[in-house]
Each structure stands twice: as C-alpha cells, then as structure tokens.
Short mmCIF file of C-alpha atoms and ligand atoms in Angstrom, two decimals:
data_model
loop_
_atom_site.label_atom_id
_atom_site.label_comp_id
_atom_site.label_asym_id
_atom_site.label_seq_id
_atom_site.Cartn_x
_atom_site.Cartn_y
_atom_site.Cartn_z
CA MET A 260 -10.23 14.45 75.05
CA GLU A 261 -13.29 13.31 73.13
CA LYS A 262 -13.68 16.79 71.64
CA GLU A 263 -9.99 17.03 70.64
CA LYS A 264 -10.23 13.73 68.83
CA SER A 265 -13.20 14.86 66.83
CA GLN A 266 -11.44 18.11 65.91
CA ALA A 267 -8.48 16.11 64.65
CA LYS A 268 -10.84 13.91 62.72
CA GLN A 269 -12.50 16.92 61.18
CA LEU A 270 -9.16 18.43 60.26
CA LYS A 271 -8.04 15.12 58.82
CA GLU A 272 -11.10 15.01 56.62
CA LYS A 273 -10.30 18.51 55.42
CA LEU A 274 -6.56 18.10 54.86
CA PHE A 275 -5.78 14.46 54.11
CA MET A 276 -6.12 12.89 50.71
CA ASP A 277 -8.41 9.91 51.14
CA LYS A 278 -8.85 7.55 48.24
CA LYS A 279 -11.22 4.88 49.49
CA HIS A 280 -12.27 1.67 47.78
CA GLY A 281 -14.49 2.59 44.85
CA MET A 282 -17.49 0.75 46.29
CA LEU A 283 -17.42 3.15 49.27
CA GLN A 284 -17.55 6.11 46.90
CA ILE A 285 -20.27 5.14 44.42
CA SER A 286 -23.91 4.07 44.54
CA ASP A 287 -25.17 0.54 43.88
CA GLU A 288 -26.70 1.91 40.68
CA GLU A 289 -23.28 3.02 39.43
CA ALA A 290 -21.79 -0.38 40.26
CA VAL A 291 -24.49 -2.06 38.18
CA LYS A 292 -23.76 0.34 35.30
CA ALA A 293 -20.11 -0.68 35.53
CA ASP A 294 -21.01 -4.38 35.27
CA VAL A 295 -23.27 -3.77 32.27
CA PHE A 296 -20.61 -1.65 30.54
CA CYS A 297 -18.12 -4.47 31.07
CA ASP A 298 -20.37 -7.01 29.33
CA GLY A 299 -19.88 -4.93 26.19
CA TYR A 300 -16.19 -4.70 26.91
CA LYS A 301 -15.82 -8.49 27.18
CA ASP A 302 -17.51 -8.89 23.80
CA PHE A 303 -15.03 -6.41 22.32
CA LEU A 304 -12.10 -8.33 23.86
CA ASN A 305 -13.29 -11.56 22.25
CA ARG A 306 -13.83 -10.00 18.82
CA ALA A 307 -10.81 -7.71 18.67
CA LYS A 308 -7.62 -9.54 19.58
CA THR A 309 -5.50 -7.75 16.96
CA GLU A 310 -5.29 -4.12 15.89
CA ARG A 311 -6.93 -4.96 12.55
CA GLU A 312 -9.86 -6.63 14.31
CA ALA A 313 -10.18 -3.68 16.71
CA VAL A 314 -10.31 -1.27 13.75
CA THR A 315 -13.02 -3.37 12.07
CA TYR A 316 -15.04 -3.36 15.33
CA ALA A 317 -14.57 0.40 15.81
CA VAL A 318 -15.60 1.26 12.24
CA ARG A 319 -18.75 -0.88 12.54
CA ALA A 320 -19.67 0.78 15.84
CA ALA A 321 -18.94 4.23 14.37
CA GLN A 322 -21.08 3.64 11.28
CA ALA A 323 -23.93 2.47 13.51
CA HIS A 324 -23.59 5.76 15.42
CA GLY A 325 -23.71 8.04 12.39
CA PHE A 326 -20.01 8.39 11.61
CA THR A 327 -19.06 8.60 7.94
CA GLU A 328 -15.70 8.38 6.24
CA TYR A 329 -13.94 11.74 6.32
CA ASP A 330 -13.69 13.65 3.05
CA ARG A 331 -11.42 16.68 3.28
CA THR A 332 -13.17 18.39 0.37
CA LYS A 333 -16.45 18.50 2.33
CA THR A 334 -17.53 21.13 4.85
CA TYR A 335 -18.54 19.86 8.24
CA GLN A 336 -20.84 21.35 10.88
CA ALA A 337 -20.85 21.06 14.66
CA GLY A 338 -22.05 17.61 15.66
CA ASP A 339 -20.89 15.93 12.42
CA ARG A 340 -19.09 12.64 12.98
CA VAL A 341 -16.29 11.36 10.78
CA TYR A 342 -13.63 8.66 10.81
CA VAL A 343 -10.35 7.94 9.07
CA VAL A 344 -8.75 4.49 8.89
CA ASN A 345 -5.00 4.23 8.50
CA ARG A 346 -3.91 1.01 6.71
CA HIS A 347 -6.49 -1.17 8.51
CA LYS A 348 -4.46 -0.88 11.75
CA ALA A 349 -5.37 2.48 13.27
CA VAL A 350 -8.49 4.62 13.26
CA MET A 351 -9.36 8.22 14.14
CA LEU A 352 -12.92 9.22 15.04
CA ALA A 353 -13.82 12.89 15.20
CA VAL A 354 -16.92 14.66 16.45
CA ILE A 355 -16.88 18.24 15.13
CA GLY A 356 -17.22 20.82 17.89
CA LYS A 357 -19.12 24.12 17.95
CA ASN A 358 -15.79 25.96 17.82
CA GLY A 359 -14.18 23.41 15.52
CA THR A 360 -10.43 23.49 16.01
CA LYS A 361 -10.23 27.21 16.92
CA ASN A 362 -9.63 26.60 20.62
CA GLY A 363 -7.64 23.44 20.05
CA VAL A 364 -8.99 19.89 19.92
CA ARG A 365 -9.67 17.31 22.64
CA LEU A 366 -7.70 14.14 22.02
CA GLY A 367 -8.27 10.72 23.54
CA ILE A 368 -5.66 8.25 22.34
CA ALA A 369 -5.47 4.56 23.19
CA HIS A 370 -3.55 1.76 21.49
CA ILE A 371 -4.99 -1.45 20.05
CA ASP A 372 -1.81 -3.47 19.60
CA SER A 373 -0.85 -5.91 22.36
CA PRO A 374 2.16 -8.13 23.08
CA ARG A 375 1.99 -11.38 21.09
CA LEU A 376 3.97 -13.88 19.01
CA ASP A 377 4.19 -12.85 15.35
CA LEU A 378 5.08 -15.50 12.78
CA LYS A 379 8.48 -15.00 11.16
CA PRO A 380 8.40 -14.24 7.41
CA ASN A 381 9.42 -17.86 6.68
CA PRO A 382 7.79 -19.61 9.64
CA LEU A 383 6.96 -23.21 8.74
CA TYR A 384 9.43 -26.07 9.19
CA GLU A 385 9.49 -29.74 10.04
CA SER A 386 11.66 -31.37 12.65
CA ASN A 387 11.54 -35.00 13.79
CA ASP A 388 8.12 -35.52 12.20
CA LEU A 389 6.59 -32.44 13.85
CA ALA A 390 5.61 -29.27 11.98
CA LEU A 391 6.29 -25.96 13.73
CA PHE A 392 6.09 -22.19 13.21
CA LYS A 393 9.06 -19.98 14.08
CA THR A 394 7.85 -16.81 15.82
CA HIS A 395 9.23 -13.36 16.59
CA TYR A 396 7.66 -11.90 19.70
CA TYR A 397 6.14 -8.40 19.52
CA GLY A 398 6.32 -6.12 22.55
CA GLY A 399 7.56 -6.75 26.07
CA ILE A 400 6.81 -10.31 27.13
CA LYS A 401 8.05 -12.64 29.88
CA LYS A 402 8.77 -15.54 27.53
CA TYR A 403 8.16 -18.26 30.12
CA GLN A 404 4.47 -17.27 30.23
CA TRP A 405 3.74 -18.31 26.64
CA PRO A 406 4.53 -22.06 26.46
CA THR A 407 1.62 -24.47 27.13
CA VAL A 408 -0.99 -21.72 26.57
CA PRO A 409 -3.62 -22.55 23.88
CA LEU A 410 -2.99 -20.14 21.00
CA ALA A 411 -5.06 -18.95 18.04
CA LEU A 412 -3.72 -17.83 14.66
CA HIS A 413 -4.98 -14.39 13.54
CA GLY A 414 -4.12 -12.06 10.71
CA VAL A 415 -4.07 -11.60 6.97
CA VAL A 416 -2.24 -13.00 3.97
CA ALA A 417 -1.85 -10.57 1.06
CA MET A 418 -1.62 -12.35 -2.29
CA LYS A 419 0.35 -11.14 -5.30
CA ASP A 420 -2.90 -10.52 -7.19
CA GLY A 421 -3.86 -7.86 -4.63
CA SER A 422 -6.43 -9.92 -2.75
CA VAL A 423 -6.15 -10.11 1.05
CA ILE A 424 -7.26 -13.20 2.94
CA ASP A 425 -8.45 -13.01 6.55
CA VAL A 426 -7.09 -15.81 8.72
CA CYS A 427 -8.55 -16.81 12.07
CA ILE A 428 -8.07 -20.30 13.50
CA GLY A 429 -8.69 -21.21 17.12
CA GLU A 430 -11.55 -18.93 18.13
CA GLU A 431 -14.64 -20.86 17.04
CA GLU A 432 -16.04 -23.68 19.16
CA GLY A 433 -14.56 -26.86 17.70
CA ASP A 434 -11.53 -25.10 16.13
CA PRO A 435 -8.12 -26.59 16.87
CA CYS A 436 -5.63 -24.46 18.78
CA LEU A 437 -1.84 -24.24 18.45
CA VAL A 438 0.70 -24.25 21.27
CA VAL A 439 4.33 -23.63 22.28
CA THR A 440 5.73 -26.67 24.11
CA ASP A 441 7.79 -26.70 27.32
CA LEU A 442 10.18 -29.18 28.85
CA LEU A 443 8.90 -31.63 31.46
CA PRO A 444 10.13 -30.92 35.03
CA HIS A 445 11.79 -34.34 35.20
CA LEU A 446 14.32 -33.29 32.56
CA ALA A 447 14.45 -29.58 33.37
CA VAL A 448 17.25 -29.65 35.97
CA GLU A 449 19.50 -27.55 33.73
CA GLN A 450 16.65 -25.30 32.49
CA MET A 451 15.44 -24.51 35.99
CA SER A 452 18.92 -23.58 37.23
CA GLN A 453 19.27 -20.94 34.47
CA VAL A 454 18.24 -17.30 34.74
CA MET A 455 14.87 -16.68 33.06
CA THR A 456 16.30 -14.72 30.13
CA LYS A 457 18.50 -17.72 29.25
CA ALA A 458 16.01 -20.48 30.02
CA PHE A 459 13.36 -19.04 27.69
CA THR A 460 14.63 -17.26 24.58
CA GLY A 461 12.90 -15.99 21.45
CA GLU A 462 14.05 -19.09 19.56
CA HIS A 463 12.30 -21.33 22.09
CA LEU A 464 8.91 -19.87 21.16
CA ASN A 465 8.17 -22.36 18.38
CA VAL A 466 4.53 -23.19 17.80
CA LEU A 467 3.45 -26.80 17.27
CA VAL A 468 1.17 -26.93 14.21
CA GLY A 469 0.98 -30.57 13.13
CA SER A 470 2.26 -34.13 13.41
CA ARG A 471 0.76 -36.32 10.63
CA PRO A 472 2.26 -36.75 7.13
CA PHE A 473 0.38 -35.76 3.98
CA ASN A 474 0.15 -39.40 2.81
CA ARG A 475 2.07 -42.66 3.06
CA ASP A 476 4.69 -41.73 0.41
CA GLU A 477 8.14 -41.83 1.92
CA GLU A 478 8.83 -38.21 1.03
CA SER A 479 10.88 -35.93 3.29
CA GLU A 480 9.03 -33.09 5.08
CA ASN A 481 5.70 -34.80 4.60
CA VAL A 482 4.25 -33.33 7.84
CA LYS A 483 5.13 -29.81 6.71
CA LEU A 484 3.59 -30.65 3.33
CA HIS A 485 0.41 -31.76 5.09
CA ILE A 486 0.13 -28.41 6.92
CA LEU A 487 0.76 -26.45 3.71
CA HIS A 488 -1.86 -28.55 1.96
CA ILE A 489 -4.41 -27.73 4.69
CA LEU A 490 -3.59 -24.01 4.37
CA PHE A 491 -3.81 -24.24 0.57
CA GLU A 492 -7.20 -25.94 0.72
CA LYS A 493 -8.55 -23.42 3.21
CA TYR A 494 -6.93 -20.17 2.01
CA GLY A 495 -5.36 -20.91 -1.37
CA MET A 496 -1.94 -19.93 -0.06
CA THR A 497 1.50 -21.44 -0.64
CA GLU A 498 4.65 -21.30 1.49
CA GLU A 499 5.89 -18.18 -0.32
CA ASP A 500 2.69 -16.30 0.58
CA PHE A 501 3.85 -16.23 4.22
CA LEU A 502 6.29 -13.54 3.01
CA SER A 503 3.44 -11.07 2.51
CA ALA A 504 1.40 -11.81 5.62
CA ASP A 505 0.69 -10.26 9.01
CA LEU A 506 0.08 -13.42 11.01
CA THR A 507 0.24 -13.63 14.76
CA MET A 508 -0.39 -16.02 17.64
CA VAL A 509 -2.60 -14.80 20.47
CA PRO A 510 -4.13 -16.67 23.41
CA ALA A 511 -7.14 -18.70 22.23
CA PHE A 512 -9.22 -18.30 25.39
CA LYS A 513 -12.01 -15.77 25.91
CA ALA A 514 -12.41 -13.00 28.48
CA LYS A 515 -13.81 -14.27 31.79
CA ASP A 516 -15.07 -12.83 35.04
CA VAL A 517 -12.49 -13.27 37.77
CA GLY A 518 -13.14 -13.64 41.49
CA LEU A 519 -15.97 -15.31 43.38
CA ASP A 520 -17.53 -11.84 43.51
CA ARG A 521 -17.09 -11.40 39.71
CA SER A 522 -15.53 -7.99 40.38
CA MET A 523 -12.72 -8.40 37.85
CA ILE A 524 -12.14 -9.47 34.24
CA GLY A 525 -9.32 -11.70 33.07
CA SER A 526 -8.35 -11.58 29.41
CA TYR A 527 -5.64 -11.36 26.81
CA GLY A 528 -5.01 -7.82 25.59
CA HIS A 529 -6.43 -5.57 28.32
CA ASP A 530 -3.36 -3.40 27.62
CA ASP A 531 -4.67 -1.34 25.95
CA ARG A 532 -8.12 -2.48 24.81
CA VAL A 533 -9.27 -1.66 28.32
CA CYS A 534 -8.75 2.02 27.43
CA ALA A 535 -9.53 1.70 23.71
CA TYR A 536 -13.05 0.42 24.39
CA PRO A 537 -13.97 3.18 26.89
CA ALA A 538 -12.49 5.77 24.49
CA LEU A 539 -14.50 4.33 21.60
CA MET A 540 -17.72 4.28 23.66
CA ALA A 541 -17.11 7.86 24.83
CA ALA A 542 -16.63 8.89 21.19
CA MET A 543 -19.96 7.23 20.30
CA ASP A 544 -21.78 8.96 23.16
CA VAL A 545 -20.50 12.54 22.83
CA LYS A 546 -22.97 14.76 20.96
CA ALA A 547 -21.99 18.33 20.06
CA PRO A 548 -18.91 19.28 22.07
CA GLU A 549 -17.47 22.81 22.33
CA SER A 550 -14.16 21.84 20.72
CA THR A 551 -13.72 19.09 18.15
CA VAL A 552 -13.11 15.75 19.87
CA ILE A 553 -10.78 13.22 18.26
CA THR A 554 -10.47 9.65 19.48
CA VAL A 555 -7.49 7.73 18.14
CA LEU A 556 -7.07 3.98 18.36
CA THR A 557 -3.46 3.61 17.36
CA ASP A 558 -1.06 0.80 16.56
CA ARG A 559 2.63 0.14 17.37
CA GLU A 560 2.65 1.49 20.96
CA GLU A 561 4.04 -1.73 22.40
CA ILE A 562 7.21 -1.50 20.33
CA GLY A 563 7.83 2.25 20.76
CA SER A 564 5.28 3.76 18.34
CA ASP A 565 7.57 3.47 15.29
CA GLY A 566 5.99 2.82 11.89
CA ASN A 567 3.35 4.52 9.75
CA THR A 568 0.45 3.36 11.96
CA GLY A 569 2.11 4.39 15.25
CA MET A 570 2.09 7.71 17.08
CA LYS A 571 5.52 8.69 15.76
CA SER A 572 3.87 8.78 12.33
CA THR A 573 2.37 12.06 11.11
CA TYR A 574 -1.06 10.55 10.42
CA LEU A 575 -2.85 12.20 13.34
CA ALA A 576 -1.17 15.59 12.89
CA ASP A 577 -2.01 15.45 9.18
CA PHE A 578 -5.69 14.84 9.96
CA ILE A 579 -5.77 17.69 12.48
CA ALA A 580 -4.05 19.90 9.90
CA ASP A 581 -6.88 19.16 7.43
CA LEU A 582 -9.52 20.00 10.06
CA ALA A 583 -7.58 23.15 11.00
CA GLN A 584 -7.28 24.29 7.42
CA ALA A 585 -11.07 24.10 7.03
CA ASP A 586 -11.31 26.52 9.99
CA GLY A 587 -8.63 28.81 8.57
CA MET A 588 -6.23 27.76 11.31
CA ALA A 589 -2.60 26.63 11.22
CA LEU A 590 -1.82 23.24 12.74
CA ARG A 591 0.70 24.69 15.20
CA HIS A 592 -1.85 27.09 16.65
CA VAL A 593 -4.38 24.30 17.07
CA MET A 594 -1.84 21.99 18.69
CA ALA A 595 -0.68 24.62 21.17
CA LYS A 596 -4.23 24.91 22.52
CA SER A 597 -5.07 21.19 22.38
CA THR A 598 -5.45 18.86 25.33
CA CYS A 599 -5.07 15.11 25.40
CA LEU A 600 -5.79 12.15 27.61
CA SER A 601 -3.33 9.47 26.64
CA ALA A 602 -5.54 6.54 27.60
CA ASP A 603 -3.21 3.79 28.72
CA VAL A 604 -2.88 1.35 31.58
CA ASN A 605 -0.70 1.45 34.68
CA ALA A 606 0.56 -1.39 36.90
CA ALA A 607 -1.83 -2.07 39.77
CA PHE A 608 -0.29 -2.69 43.19
CA ASP A 609 0.11 -6.44 43.63
CA PRO A 610 0.47 -7.59 47.27
CA THR A 611 2.32 -10.73 46.10
CA TYR A 612 4.98 -8.53 44.50
CA ALA A 613 4.71 -5.60 46.90
CA SER A 614 8.46 -4.95 46.84
CA ALA A 615 8.25 -3.77 43.21
CA PHE A 616 5.90 -0.94 44.21
CA GLU A 617 5.97 2.16 46.39
CA ALA A 618 2.64 1.97 48.16
CA ASN A 619 1.96 5.71 48.51
CA ASN A 620 2.36 6.33 44.79
CA SER A 621 0.89 3.18 43.29
CA CYS A 622 -2.52 2.67 41.76
CA TYR A 623 -4.88 0.02 43.06
CA LEU A 624 -7.66 -2.12 41.67
CA ASN A 625 -11.13 -0.63 42.31
CA LYS A 626 -10.04 2.92 43.10
CA GLY A 627 -10.91 4.21 39.66
CA ALA A 628 -9.18 5.56 36.58
CA VAL A 629 -5.50 6.18 37.26
CA ILE A 630 -3.86 9.45 36.27
CA THR A 631 -0.15 8.94 35.64
CA LYS A 632 1.62 12.31 35.68
CA TYR A 633 4.73 10.84 34.08
CA THR A 634 6.11 7.43 33.11
CA GLY A 635 9.68 6.88 31.86
CA SER A 636 12.58 5.41 33.81
CA GLY A 637 15.50 6.47 36.03
CA GLY A 638 15.61 10.25 36.41
CA LYS A 639 12.35 10.78 34.52
CA TYR A 640 14.02 9.89 31.23
CA SER A 641 11.94 9.39 28.08
CA THR A 642 8.71 10.85 29.37
CA SER A 643 6.64 13.97 29.19
CA ASP A 644 5.58 15.18 32.62
CA ALA A 645 2.14 16.76 32.77
CA SER A 646 2.27 20.31 34.14
CA ALA A 647 0.83 21.20 37.54
CA GLU A 648 -1.71 23.40 35.75
CA TYR A 649 -2.93 20.63 33.47
CA MET A 650 -3.11 18.16 36.37
CA ALA A 651 -5.25 20.69 38.26
CA GLN A 652 -7.55 21.10 35.28
CA ILE A 653 -8.05 17.33 34.92
CA ARG A 654 -8.62 16.57 38.60
CA ASN A 655 -11.08 19.43 38.83
CA LEU A 656 -12.95 18.04 35.81
CA LEU A 657 -13.10 14.53 37.30
CA ASP A 658 -14.16 15.68 40.78
CA LYS A 659 -16.81 18.02 39.38
CA ASN A 660 -18.34 15.05 37.52
CA ALA A 661 -17.91 12.57 40.40
CA VAL A 662 -15.61 10.29 38.39
CA LEU A 663 -13.70 7.69 40.44
CA TRP A 664 -10.01 8.39 40.02
CA GLN A 665 -6.61 7.95 41.63
CA THR A 666 -2.98 8.61 40.75
CA GLY A 667 -0.10 6.22 40.32
CA GLU A 668 3.54 5.99 39.33
CA LEU A 669 4.80 2.95 37.46
CA GLY A 670 6.44 0.99 40.32
CA LYS A 671 9.48 1.95 42.37
CA VAL A 672 11.74 4.77 41.15
CA ASP A 673 14.64 2.55 40.11
CA GLY A 674 12.58 -0.58 39.56
CA GLY A 675 12.50 -0.39 35.75
CA GLY A 676 10.09 1.75 33.80
CA GLY A 677 8.02 2.14 30.68
CA GLY A 678 6.37 4.68 28.45
CA THR A 679 3.21 5.55 26.60
CA ILE A 680 2.31 7.69 23.59
CA ALA A 681 2.00 10.78 25.85
CA LYS A 682 5.47 12.06 25.06
CA PHE A 683 4.81 12.11 21.30
CA VAL A 684 1.69 14.21 21.81
CA ALA A 685 3.62 16.50 24.17
CA ASN A 686 6.24 16.96 21.48
CA TRP A 687 3.55 18.51 19.28
CA ASN A 688 3.20 21.18 21.98
CA ALA A 689 -0.16 19.99 23.35
CA ASP A 690 -1.02 19.33 27.00
CA VAL A 691 -1.22 15.64 27.78
CA VAL A 692 -1.45 13.25 30.71
CA ASP A 693 -1.89 9.49 30.94
CA LEU A 694 -5.22 8.24 32.24
CA GLY A 695 -6.36 4.63 32.24
CA VAL A 696 -7.01 1.39 34.03
CA PRO A 697 -4.82 -0.31 36.68
CA VAL A 698 -3.82 -3.81 35.51
CA LEU A 699 -2.51 -6.89 37.37
CA SER A 700 -0.18 -9.28 35.46
CA MET A 701 0.28 -6.67 32.72
CA HIS A 702 1.58 -8.08 29.40
CA ALA A 703 0.82 -11.66 30.49
CA PRO A 704 -1.40 -13.85 28.28
CA PHE A 705 -4.17 -13.39 30.89
CA GLU A 706 -4.25 -9.90 32.44
CA ILE A 707 -6.60 -8.71 35.20
CA VAL A 708 -8.60 -5.48 35.58
CA SER A 709 -11.43 -4.34 37.84
CA LYS A 710 -14.86 -3.60 36.37
CA LEU A 711 -15.25 -0.39 38.39
CA ASP A 712 -12.01 0.96 36.95
CA VAL A 713 -13.01 0.18 33.35
CA TYR A 714 -16.27 2.08 33.76
CA ALA A 715 -14.53 4.96 35.58
CA THR A 716 -12.18 5.29 32.61
CA TYR A 717 -15.14 5.51 30.24
CA ARG A 718 -16.69 8.22 32.42
CA ALA A 719 -13.39 10.13 32.62
CA LEU A 720 -13.04 10.15 28.83
CA TYR A 721 -16.69 11.04 28.32
CA VAL A 722 -16.61 14.07 30.63
CA PHE A 723 -13.30 15.15 29.09
CA TYR A 724 -14.93 15.08 25.66
CA ALA A 725 -18.27 16.59 26.70
CA ASP A 726 -16.93 19.31 29.03
MN1 MN B 1217 -0.30 0.22 26.99
MN1 MN B 1218 1.96 -2.30 27.19
#
C-alpha cells in the first residue's frame, strides 16, 4: 500500500503540471532581487504616469546606457544601440544583433498609455460659483471608481507660436489636487437603485478645479476667470489654448507597497507600465544578441491601437524596414522570421470575484510571468492565437533559464474579453504571444501586482532577448 502510494506520487510528479507558489520555486536571493528591482519600478511609476512621461524616462535611461538616436544613413555594427521616438508618445529601442535582421528580429512590445480622464477640448466652465473641467475618459474604466479620488493634471499645451508647455499639478508635496465629486448617500436613493452604467456616466466625470472668484467685482463667471488667471500666470495660456493641448487627469497618489508582508505593489497605471519597465530594463541589459532586439513602448493600446503612435500605425514596420534595407533584406522576409513577446498584463484570479474566472485556466499572483496564448472574446474573435510550435519554443526558453511562469486565459469563456497588440504583430506574419504580469483590480485607479511576477517578467524578456 505504502509502495503503491509512492509510485503514484512519483508518476504524478512526472505527469502532472504543478505550478506552485513562486516562493516555493525560487531562492531567497532571487526574492531579494525581485524586491530591489521593484524599487526601481516604483520610481518609474511615480515619474511616468502618461505616455509622454514614460518616453522621457525611457530616453534618459537609454542615453545613460549608450543608446543614440537612430540615423538611417549610418551603418551600425553588432552591439550598437539606437532609439527612435515617435511624436513624444512612443519609443523604439534597438540593440543590433550579430546577424542583424537576417534571421528576423526579436520584438518586445509593451504599452505606456493607461486608462484616465482626458480634458475635453473646451473643458473649463463655471456652475453655481464652482469651476469645473469637463472630461472625456480614455480607455475602459468603471466610472464609479473615479469620483472622490485625488487627481493630478498632467500633459502639454502647444501654443500657436510653436512652443510646448509641460503641465504637471498635483504630484509635488504641497501641490493642490483636483477631484470628481460624488453624491452623498443620504440623497443617493435614486442613484443607488440605478444600474452602474446609468448611475455613473461620462458626463458625471466633471473635475472640481476652483471655488473663489477672481476679485470682488460682480462679474459673471468670476470663479472661472480666477482659474484662467492662475493658469495664465503659471503657463501663459488662455482658454483657447486648451484647444491645442493633451491634458489628462490621473490619480495623484504614489505607488505603495501593499500587504503586511510588502509582497505586492499598488499603483495607478500598472497596465501596462508593469511590462514596459521590465521590457525597458531588459533592453538596457542585453549586450550583443544574435538577432537584432527591438523594444517598443507604444501608445494607444487602451483604445484599440488606432492613431499614428499606436500599433496599427506603420511606425514600427517602417523602422524594421530601414534596418532590413541596411542588411539587404526585404521587410516581409524579416517579418516572417521574427518573433515577438507582446508584453501585456492579464487578470489575476481574485477570490472575491471567483465566479468571473475559470480556476484551471487563470493566472495567479506570485506564480510568475503569465503567458496568454490568446485573448479576444466569444469564439476566439479578434485575437491572434499563438501556434503550438511557438508556445513550445517559449516555454522551453523560460524553463531552460529557470524563469517563473504560468499560463492564463482572460476570465471565463463567455465572461467578456479583451485584446492586446499581439494580433497586429501577427498580422505582419511574425510569431507572437502575450507575456506579462497578473493584475488585480485591472484598470482601477489603484491596481495591484506581485513583486515576484514583475521581476519574472523582466527575466522572461531578458532571456528572450539574450537567447
Ligand atoms: Mn494592457
Ligand atoms: Mn488595459
């Protein structure tokens, strides 16, 4: 009996897939490395709340690591490091490989835009002696989560004379914050009986920006005038200058350790900075790879990748075409041999909302980087589906390098769905699969990730680049 049991146990070990808690799979040393890596990540989160700020951070890091701006008239050697910025909102970082583009390129692509409240083109108004901003939300948000959260104003105002003014209010100690109001429970009988999509609409997301008049003249709209005067004094802008601005409201708080054991990080914008930072660090650390490695921090993913800085734009393919031409290659031949990790998050299993998930095919906090074979919705609509062969190649790579990893689908089959940039890369006839960090409360103002998973995602991208 005893012997039979042990045989079964042995066979189980051989045949069953066993994805244990990450702490049971790695050394204490590795866990410490993960914590240290995440200190850098938290700094990035606090400095890069918008795509423009993430690009600025990435370019600074790249320059400090020997990257120079790409010049297509120059000849590059293996180990050379170049970057290209697209309209301040997306950046590509390439490390030239020994074989250049001849055997395809290795792509790591993460996005640096996150759900938020953009200001409308004509945002400022006064009502009942209060000044407010009208907003237009960007990306998929649950609107009820945004009222009563301290918000900061980030972005740029482009002036007619060609100058561009950086705006950031609410991040420095002592800065004021802005906020969307909500109705008190005492008077919310009607609101609370409504379905959520009716109770909180886009037109409810008005940001309170002021309440005192400019002076004691009995002029109309004196509170609005006061706010415009403050903006004029600080930035030299007038109301019409809002028309040529990219201004957005993001949560004003900083990234924080979560849990009494400090095992997690809570922050705005983990999706997808939690993959962008590991991809950027992997790009900094890779030396002279076999094939050229290209890391892309892209914009516009949260709204479907449309626009000249999103992955439906030709900007990445055009860059690869330039690199290919230098090697005497055609873009299509490079693409056909290229491989990509689409570095994006997946929804971590949440025991409080267990019914939204299918436990056998969900990803979990602390089990490592999650490989998502396909996303989409319904009958696998709107998704690429990584081939069995490419999945085998990636899991072999990760196992060989002792990277913590797991797989996951996005929730229950008919529970909803979502997508990443993977399908656009697949449409260029490259091999691609999603790999990234499991997230709790995804798209909320304060999202949660595990430190082990962030570090595992860095390691996955690094070995993919260096292999
Ligand atoms: Mn994402
Ligand atoms: Mn997202």
